[in-house]
């Protein structure tokens, strides 16, 4: 799960990023409005509304315009009701007022992601080049031909397919598929090799050196 943390206070950002990483999230930090708008695609944004080069409300509007499915939580010291109303109007899904506890923020993140997951499940299928994945039926076809995968192979493919074109760390895949990072690198490599062979398109699943793997999106 990739989180974009938009926070201009570097001390606060460092603490939040450290806590989020310990909870298993991949976190990118942006300290300005410009950096936030130009950041790589992510699953969820934690957005401070008071930024040095612009208003977070405008950043929220820009991010929402670009991706209607993006989860956005405003995390700000602005407690005025008008600010909250404006935040929701431009696309924020939730609004957390500083100071807050990380336990509360974690619960809000989980609740928001559960709602997002239900929306993804409703979509049921995803097509990436010659690859078609039916998440509900757990069926895969390549060039319109069925491919028989083991449960673990399908789960690895599904983990990569959530973010086509984005590098997914080995640790993230292990957590998604085995619910632990202790299964080991060799175990994952064996399953990846088998998955590539069955898909018949070796370039579909690419190794990102020092990071993990990426499902190549044309």
PDB file of C-alpha atoms in Angstrom, residues 4-217:
ATOM      1  CA  UNK A   4       1.807   9.971  -0.150  1.00  0.00           C
ATOM      2  CA  UNK A   5       2.476  12.039   2.979  1.00  0.00           C
ATOM      3  CA  UNK A   6       2.139  15.760   2.273  1.00  0.00           C
ATOM      4  CA  UNK A   7       3.543  17.627   5.275  1.00  0.00           C
ATOM      5  CA  UNK A   8       5.802  20.703   5.359  1.00  0.00           C
ATOM      6  CA  UNK A   9       6.940  20.228   8.978  1.00  0.00           C
ATOM      7  CA  UNK A  10       9.908  17.886   8.516  1.00  0.00           C
ATOM      8  CA  UNK A  11       9.932  16.775  12.158  1.00  0.00           C
ATOM      9  CA  UNK A  12       6.260  15.799  12.067  1.00  0.00           C
ATOM     10  CA  UNK A  13       6.714  14.172   8.666  1.00  0.00           C
ATOM     11  CA  UNK A  14       9.662  12.106   9.911  1.00  0.00           C
ATOM     12  CA  UNK A  15       7.691  10.760  12.886  1.00  0.00           C
ATOM     13  CA  UNK A  16       4.604   9.973  10.815  1.00  0.00           C
ATOM     14  CA  UNK A  17       6.599   8.310   8.039  1.00  0.00           C
ATOM     15  CA  UNK A  18       8.508   6.146  10.516  1.00  0.00           C
ATOM     16  CA  UNK A  19       5.294   4.964  12.185  1.00  0.00           C
ATOM     17  CA  UNK A  20       3.551   4.271   8.871  1.00  0.00           C
ATOM     18  CA  UNK A  21       6.524   2.310   7.523  1.00  0.00           C
ATOM     19  CA  UNK A  22       6.542   0.172  10.665  1.00  0.00           C
ATOM     20  CA  UNK A  23       2.887  -0.625   9.925  1.00  0.00           C
ATOM     21  CA  UNK A  24       3.865  -1.985   6.499  1.00  0.00           C
ATOM     22  CA  UNK A  25       3.093   0.972   4.229  1.00  0.00           C
ATOM     23  CA  UNK A  26       5.321   2.352   1.481  1.00  0.00           C
ATOM     24  CA  UNK A  27       5.538   6.098   2.153  1.00  0.00           C
ATOM     25  CA  UNK A  28       6.623   8.937  -0.110  1.00  0.00           C
ATOM     26  CA  UNK A  29       7.022  12.378   1.452  1.00  0.00           C
ATOM     27  CA  UNK A  30       6.203  15.682  -0.243  1.00  0.00           C
ATOM     28  CA  UNK A  31       6.883  18.941   1.623  1.00  0.00           C
ATOM     29  CA  UNK A  32       5.271  21.317  -0.874  1.00  0.00           C
ATOM     30  CA  UNK A  33       2.119  21.611  -2.949  1.00  0.00           C
ATOM     31  CA  UNK A  34       4.168  21.367  -6.145  1.00  0.00           C
ATOM     32  CA  UNK A  35       5.853  18.148  -5.026  1.00  0.00           C
ATOM     33  CA  UNK A  36       2.499  16.675  -4.009  1.00  0.00           C
ATOM     34  CA  UNK A  37       0.899  17.313  -7.376  1.00  0.00           C
ATOM     35  CA  UNK A  38       3.939  15.922  -9.220  1.00  0.00           C
ATOM     36  CA  UNK A  39       4.329  12.814  -7.024  1.00  0.00           C
ATOM     37  CA  UNK A  40       4.063   9.271  -8.383  1.00  0.00           C
ATOM     38  CA  UNK A  41       0.679   7.504  -8.257  1.00  0.00           C
ATOM     39  CA  UNK A  42      -0.303   6.147  -4.856  1.00  0.00           C
ATOM     40  CA  UNK A  43      -3.212   4.509  -3.044  1.00  0.00           C
ATOM     41  CA  UNK A  44      -3.814   7.081  -0.322  1.00  0.00           C
ATOM     42  CA  UNK A  45      -2.806  10.682   0.440  1.00  0.00           C
ATOM     43  CA  UNK A  46      -2.366  12.185   3.911  1.00  0.00           C
ATOM     44  CA  UNK A  47      -2.648  15.878   3.110  1.00  0.00           C
ATOM     45  CA  UNK A  48      -1.715  18.844   5.283  1.00  0.00           C
ATOM     46  CA  UNK A  49      -3.747  21.859   4.136  1.00  0.00           C
ATOM     47  CA  UNK A  50      -1.185  24.500   5.195  1.00  0.00           C
ATOM     48  CA  UNK A  51       1.705  24.282   2.740  1.00  0.00           C
ATOM     49  CA  UNK A  52       4.462  26.850   2.053  1.00  0.00           C
ATOM     50  CA  UNK A  53       3.792  27.270  -1.675  1.00  0.00           C
ATOM     51  CA  UNK A  54       0.031  26.828  -1.896  1.00  0.00           C
ATOM     52  CA  UNK A  55      -3.225  25.885  -0.233  1.00  0.00           C
ATOM     53  CA  UNK A  56      -3.812  22.208   0.449  1.00  0.00           C
ATOM     54  CA  UNK A  57      -7.410  22.692  -0.686  1.00  0.00           C
ATOM     55  CA  UNK A  58      -6.121  23.377  -4.200  1.00  0.00           C
ATOM     56  CA  UNK A  59      -3.843  20.327  -3.994  1.00  0.00           C
ATOM     57  CA  UNK A  60      -6.793  18.173  -2.933  1.00  0.00           C
ATOM     58  CA  UNK A  61      -8.855  19.459  -5.845  1.00  0.00           C
ATOM     59  CA  UNK A  62      -6.033  18.733  -8.323  1.00  0.00           C
ATOM     60  CA  UNK A  63      -5.446  15.207  -7.000  1.00  0.00           C
ATOM     61  CA  UNK A  64      -9.156  14.402  -7.025  1.00  0.00           C
ATOM     62  CA  UNK A  65      -9.531  15.700 -10.593  1.00  0.00           C
ATOM     63  CA  UNK A  66      -6.696  13.441 -11.697  1.00  0.00           C
ATOM     64  CA  UNK A  67      -7.899  10.288  -9.908  1.00  0.00           C
ATOM     65  CA  UNK A  68     -11.480   9.895  -8.731  1.00  0.00           C
ATOM     66  CA  UNK A  69     -10.620   6.638  -6.911  1.00  0.00           C
ATOM     67  CA  UNK A  70      -7.727   8.041  -4.868  1.00  0.00           C
ATOM     68  CA  UNK A  71      -8.221   7.950  -1.083  1.00  0.00           C
ATOM     69  CA  UNK A  72      -7.499  11.351   0.517  1.00  0.00           C
ATOM     70  CA  UNK A  73      -7.383  12.193   4.222  1.00  0.00           C
ATOM     71  CA  UNK A  74      -6.849  15.809   5.217  1.00  0.00           C
ATOM     72  CA  UNK A  75      -4.522  15.902   8.232  1.00  0.00           C
ATOM     73  CA  UNK A  76      -4.365  19.490   9.406  1.00  0.00           C
ATOM     74  CA  UNK A  77      -4.442  21.962  12.290  1.00  0.00           C
ATOM     75  CA  UNK A  78      -7.351  23.761  10.637  1.00  0.00           C
ATOM     76  CA  UNK A  79     -10.315  22.986  12.865  1.00  0.00           C
ATOM     77  CA  UNK A  80     -12.761  25.577  11.577  1.00  0.00           C
ATOM     78  CA  UNK A  81     -15.986  24.089  10.227  1.00  0.00           C
ATOM     79  CA  UNK A  82     -15.650  26.084   7.016  1.00  0.00           C
ATOM     80  CA  UNK A  83     -12.260  24.461   6.315  1.00  0.00           C
ATOM     81  CA  UNK A  84     -13.750  21.018   6.893  1.00  0.00           C
ATOM     82  CA  UNK A  85     -16.646  21.744   4.540  1.00  0.00           C
ATOM     83  CA  UNK A  86     -14.257  23.039   1.855  1.00  0.00           C
ATOM     84  CA  UNK A  87     -12.057  19.987   2.268  1.00  0.00           C
ATOM     85  CA  UNK A  88     -14.923  17.581   1.729  1.00  0.00           C
ATOM     86  CA  UNK A  89     -16.284  19.631  -1.165  1.00  0.00           C
ATOM     87  CA  UNK A  90     -13.052  19.431  -3.161  1.00  0.00           C
ATOM     88  CA  UNK A  91     -12.661  15.686  -2.662  1.00  0.00           C
ATOM     89  CA  UNK A  92     -11.299  14.747   0.767  1.00  0.00           C
ATOM     90  CA  UNK A  93     -12.685  11.424   2.028  1.00  0.00           C
ATOM     91  CA  UNK A  94     -11.886  12.119   5.675  1.00  0.00           C
ATOM     92  CA  UNK A  95     -10.661  15.004   7.842  1.00  0.00           C
ATOM     93  CA  UNK A  96      -8.374  14.634  10.880  1.00  0.00           C
ATOM     94  CA  UNK A  97      -7.526  17.621  13.073  1.00  0.00           C
ATOM     95  CA  UNK A  98      -4.092  17.924  14.703  1.00  0.00           C
ATOM     96  CA  UNK A  99      -3.083  16.885  17.269  1.00  0.00           C
ATOM     97  CA  UNK A 100      -4.172  13.289  16.779  1.00  0.00           C
ATOM     98  CA  UNK A 101      -2.994   9.828  17.804  1.00  0.00           C
ATOM     99  CA  UNK A 102      -1.429   7.420  15.327  1.00  0.00           C
ATOM    100  CA  UNK A 103      -3.895   4.790  16.546  1.00  0.00           C
ATOM    101  CA  UNK A 104      -6.796   6.999  15.433  1.00  0.00           C
ATOM    102  CA  UNK A 105      -5.124   7.748  12.098  1.00  0.00           C
ATOM    103  CA  UNK A 106      -4.464   4.041  11.530  1.00  0.00           C
ATOM    104  CA  UNK A 107      -8.136   3.217  12.126  1.00  0.00           C
ATOM    105  CA  UNK A 108      -9.237   5.925   9.715  1.00  0.00           C
ATOM    106  CA  UNK A 109      -6.808   4.685   7.061  1.00  0.00           C
ATOM    107  CA  UNK A 110      -8.025   1.105   7.443  1.00  0.00           C
ATOM    108  CA  UNK A 111     -11.677   2.139   7.275  1.00  0.00           C
ATOM    109  CA  UNK A 112     -11.098   4.195   4.138  1.00  0.00           C
ATOM    110  CA  UNK A 113      -9.124   1.444   2.433  1.00  0.00           C
ATOM    111  CA  UNK A 114     -11.827  -1.104   3.238  1.00  0.00           C
ATOM    112  CA  UNK A 115     -14.343   1.085   1.431  1.00  0.00           C
ATOM    113  CA  UNK A 116     -11.953   1.446  -1.500  1.00  0.00           C
ATOM    114  CA  UNK A 117     -11.394  -2.325  -1.601  1.00  0.00           C
ATOM    115  CA  UNK A 118     -15.127  -2.918  -1.879  1.00  0.00           C
ATOM    116  CA  UNK A 119     -15.150  -0.648  -4.921  1.00  0.00           C
ATOM    117  CA  UNK A 120     -12.268  -2.567  -6.521  1.00  0.00           C
ATOM    118  CA  UNK A 121     -13.977  -5.881  -5.807  1.00  0.00           C
ATOM    119  CA  UNK A 122     -17.113  -4.629  -7.516  1.00  0.00           C
ATOM    120  CA  UNK A 123     -15.041  -4.001 -10.645  1.00  0.00           C
ATOM    121  CA  UNK A 124     -14.034  -7.696 -10.588  1.00  0.00           C
ATOM    122  CA  UNK A 125     -11.728  -7.744 -13.631  1.00  0.00           C
ATOM    123  CA  UNK A 126      -8.620  -5.988 -14.899  1.00  0.00           C
ATOM    124  CA  UNK A 127      -6.980  -6.130 -18.330  1.00  0.00           C
ATOM    125  CA  UNK A 128      -3.276  -5.382 -18.744  1.00  0.00           C
ATOM    126  CA  UNK A 129      -1.946  -5.912 -22.256  1.00  0.00           C
ATOM    127  CA  UNK A 130      -2.654  -9.546 -23.225  1.00  0.00           C
ATOM    128  CA  UNK A 131      -3.454 -10.372 -19.594  1.00  0.00           C
ATOM    129  CA  UNK A 132      -6.981 -10.484 -18.151  1.00  0.00           C
ATOM    130  CA  UNK A 133      -7.585 -11.144 -14.443  1.00  0.00           C
ATOM    131  CA  UNK A 134     -10.961 -11.976 -12.928  1.00  0.00           C
ATOM    132  CA  UNK A 135     -10.445 -11.323  -9.210  1.00  0.00           C
ATOM    133  CA  UNK A 136     -13.799 -12.758  -8.160  1.00  0.00           C
ATOM    134  CA  UNK A 137     -13.546 -16.027 -10.074  1.00  0.00           C
ATOM    135  CA  UNK A 138      -9.742 -16.101  -9.590  1.00  0.00           C
ATOM    136  CA  UNK A 139      -9.298 -16.811 -13.292  1.00  0.00           C
ATOM    137  CA  UNK A 140      -6.536 -15.617 -15.596  1.00  0.00           C
ATOM    138  CA  UNK A 141      -6.343 -15.553 -19.371  1.00  0.00           C
ATOM    139  CA  UNK A 142      -3.466 -14.542 -21.644  1.00  0.00           C
ATOM    140  CA  UNK A 143      -4.236 -13.798 -25.278  1.00  0.00           C
ATOM    141  CA  UNK A 144      -7.772 -15.041 -24.490  1.00  0.00           C
ATOM    142  CA  UNK A 145      -6.425 -18.463 -23.444  1.00  0.00           C
ATOM    143  CA  UNK A 146      -6.980 -19.709 -19.864  1.00  0.00           C
ATOM    144  CA  UNK A 147      -3.937 -20.026 -17.615  1.00  0.00           C
ATOM    145  CA  UNK A 148      -3.998 -22.387 -14.635  1.00  0.00           C
ATOM    146  CA  UNK A 149      -2.285 -20.850 -11.589  1.00  0.00           C
ATOM    147  CA  UNK A 150      -1.794 -22.120  -8.062  1.00  0.00           C
ATOM    148  CA  UNK A 151      -3.344 -20.116  -5.226  1.00  0.00           C
ATOM    149  CA  UNK A 152      -0.030 -18.473  -4.350  1.00  0.00           C
ATOM    150  CA  UNK A 153       0.755 -17.660  -7.986  1.00  0.00           C
ATOM    151  CA  UNK A 154      -2.631 -15.996  -8.412  1.00  0.00           C
ATOM    152  CA  UNK A 155      -2.182 -14.017  -5.197  1.00  0.00           C
ATOM    153  CA  UNK A 156       1.255 -12.786  -6.341  1.00  0.00           C
ATOM    154  CA  UNK A 157      -0.201 -11.716  -9.680  1.00  0.00           C
ATOM    155  CA  UNK A 158      -3.112  -9.982  -7.947  1.00  0.00           C
ATOM    156  CA  UNK A 159      -0.678  -8.119  -5.667  1.00  0.00           C
ATOM    157  CA  UNK A 160       1.189  -6.791  -8.714  1.00  0.00           C
ATOM    158  CA  UNK A 161      -2.000  -6.102 -10.682  1.00  0.00           C
ATOM    159  CA  UNK A 162      -3.317  -3.663  -8.087  1.00  0.00           C
ATOM    160  CA  UNK A 163      -0.724  -1.170  -9.337  1.00  0.00           C
ATOM    161  CA  UNK A 164       0.264  -1.970 -12.951  1.00  0.00           C
ATOM    162  CA  UNK A 165       3.549  -0.357 -13.929  1.00  0.00           C
ATOM    163  CA  UNK A 166       4.516   0.357 -10.301  1.00  0.00           C
ATOM    164  CA  UNK A 167       7.364  -1.472  -8.566  1.00  0.00           C
ATOM    165  CA  UNK A 168       6.082  -3.558  -5.635  1.00  0.00           C
ATOM    166  CA  UNK A 169       8.623  -4.492  -2.970  1.00  0.00           C
ATOM    167  CA  UNK A 170       9.352  -8.100  -2.125  1.00  0.00           C
ATOM    168  CA  UNK A 171       8.284  -7.384   1.437  1.00  0.00           C
ATOM    169  CA  UNK A 172       4.911  -6.054   0.280  1.00  0.00           C
ATOM    170  CA  UNK A 173       4.278  -9.144  -1.866  1.00  0.00           C
ATOM    171  CA  UNK A 174       5.252 -11.469   0.986  1.00  0.00           C
ATOM    172  CA  UNK A 175       2.855  -9.636   3.289  1.00  0.00           C
ATOM    173  CA  UNK A 176       0.045  -9.755   0.726  1.00  0.00           C
ATOM    174  CA  UNK A 177       0.480 -13.434  -0.091  1.00  0.00           C
ATOM    175  CA  UNK A 178       1.966 -15.084   3.015  1.00  0.00           C
ATOM    176  CA  UNK A 179       0.959 -12.451   5.628  1.00  0.00           C
ATOM    177  CA  UNK A 180       4.588 -12.380   6.755  1.00  0.00           C
ATOM    178  CA  UNK A 181       8.019 -11.297   5.489  1.00  0.00           C
ATOM    179  CA  UNK A 182       9.671 -14.451   6.878  1.00  0.00           C
ATOM    180  CA  UNK A 183       8.897 -16.760   3.943  1.00  0.00           C
ATOM    181  CA  UNK A 184      12.164 -15.710   2.352  1.00  0.00           C
ATOM    182  CA  UNK A 185      13.406 -14.290  -0.922  1.00  0.00           C
ATOM    183  CA  UNK A 186      14.058 -17.694  -2.505  1.00  0.00           C
ATOM    184  CA  UNK A 187      10.459 -18.824  -1.962  1.00  0.00           C
ATOM    185  CA  UNK A 188       9.151 -15.755  -3.776  1.00  0.00           C
ATOM    186  CA  UNK A 189      11.661 -16.120  -6.633  1.00  0.00           C
ATOM    187  CA  UNK A 190      10.571 -19.725  -7.233  1.00  0.00           C
ATOM    188  CA  UNK A 191       6.909 -18.703  -7.459  1.00  0.00           C
ATOM    189  CA  UNK A 192       7.744 -15.734  -9.734  1.00  0.00           C
ATOM    190  CA  UNK A 193       9.676 -18.010 -12.097  1.00  0.00           C
ATOM    191  CA  UNK A 194       6.743 -20.421 -12.276  1.00  0.00           C
ATOM    192  CA  UNK A 195       4.293 -17.551 -12.813  1.00  0.00           C
ATOM    193  CA  UNK A 196       6.367 -16.138 -15.684  1.00  0.00           C
ATOM    194  CA  UNK A 197       6.575 -19.532 -17.351  1.00  0.00           C
ATOM    195  CA  UNK A 198       2.821 -20.073 -17.149  1.00  0.00           C
ATOM    196  CA  UNK A 199       1.946 -16.593 -18.446  1.00  0.00           C
ATOM    197  CA  UNK A 200       4.143 -17.200 -21.491  1.00  0.00           C
ATOM    198  CA  UNK A 201       5.198 -13.546 -21.631  1.00  0.00           C
ATOM    199  CA  UNK A 202       8.397 -13.238 -19.549  1.00  0.00           C
ATOM    200  CA  UNK A 203       8.394  -9.437 -19.842  1.00  0.00           C
ATOM    201  CA  UNK A 204       4.978  -9.119 -18.195  1.00  0.00           C
ATOM    202  CA  UNK A 205       6.494  -9.583 -14.730  1.00  0.00           C
ATOM    203  CA  UNK A 206       9.721  -7.605 -14.560  1.00  0.00           C
ATOM    204  CA  UNK A 207      12.356  -7.602 -11.851  1.00  0.00           C
ATOM    205  CA  UNK A 208      13.144  -4.179 -10.382  1.00  0.00           C
ATOM    206  CA  UNK A 209      16.660  -4.593  -9.061  1.00  0.00           C
ATOM    207  CA  UNK A 210      16.998  -3.905  -5.355  1.00  0.00           C
ATOM    208  CA  UNK A 211      13.233  -3.364  -4.968  1.00  0.00           C
ATOM    209  CA  UNK A 212      10.974  -6.172  -6.122  1.00  0.00           C
ATOM    210  CA  UNK A 213       8.773  -6.740  -9.156  1.00  0.00           C
ATOM    211  CA  UNK A 214       6.559  -4.798 -11.531  1.00  0.00           C
ATOM    212  CA  UNK A 215       3.665  -5.896 -13.725  1.00  0.00           C
ATOM    213  CA  UNK A 216       4.487  -4.230 -17.003  1.00  0.00           C
ATOM    214  CA  UNK A 217       1.645  -2.031 -18.276  1.00  0.00           C
TER     215      UNK A 217
END
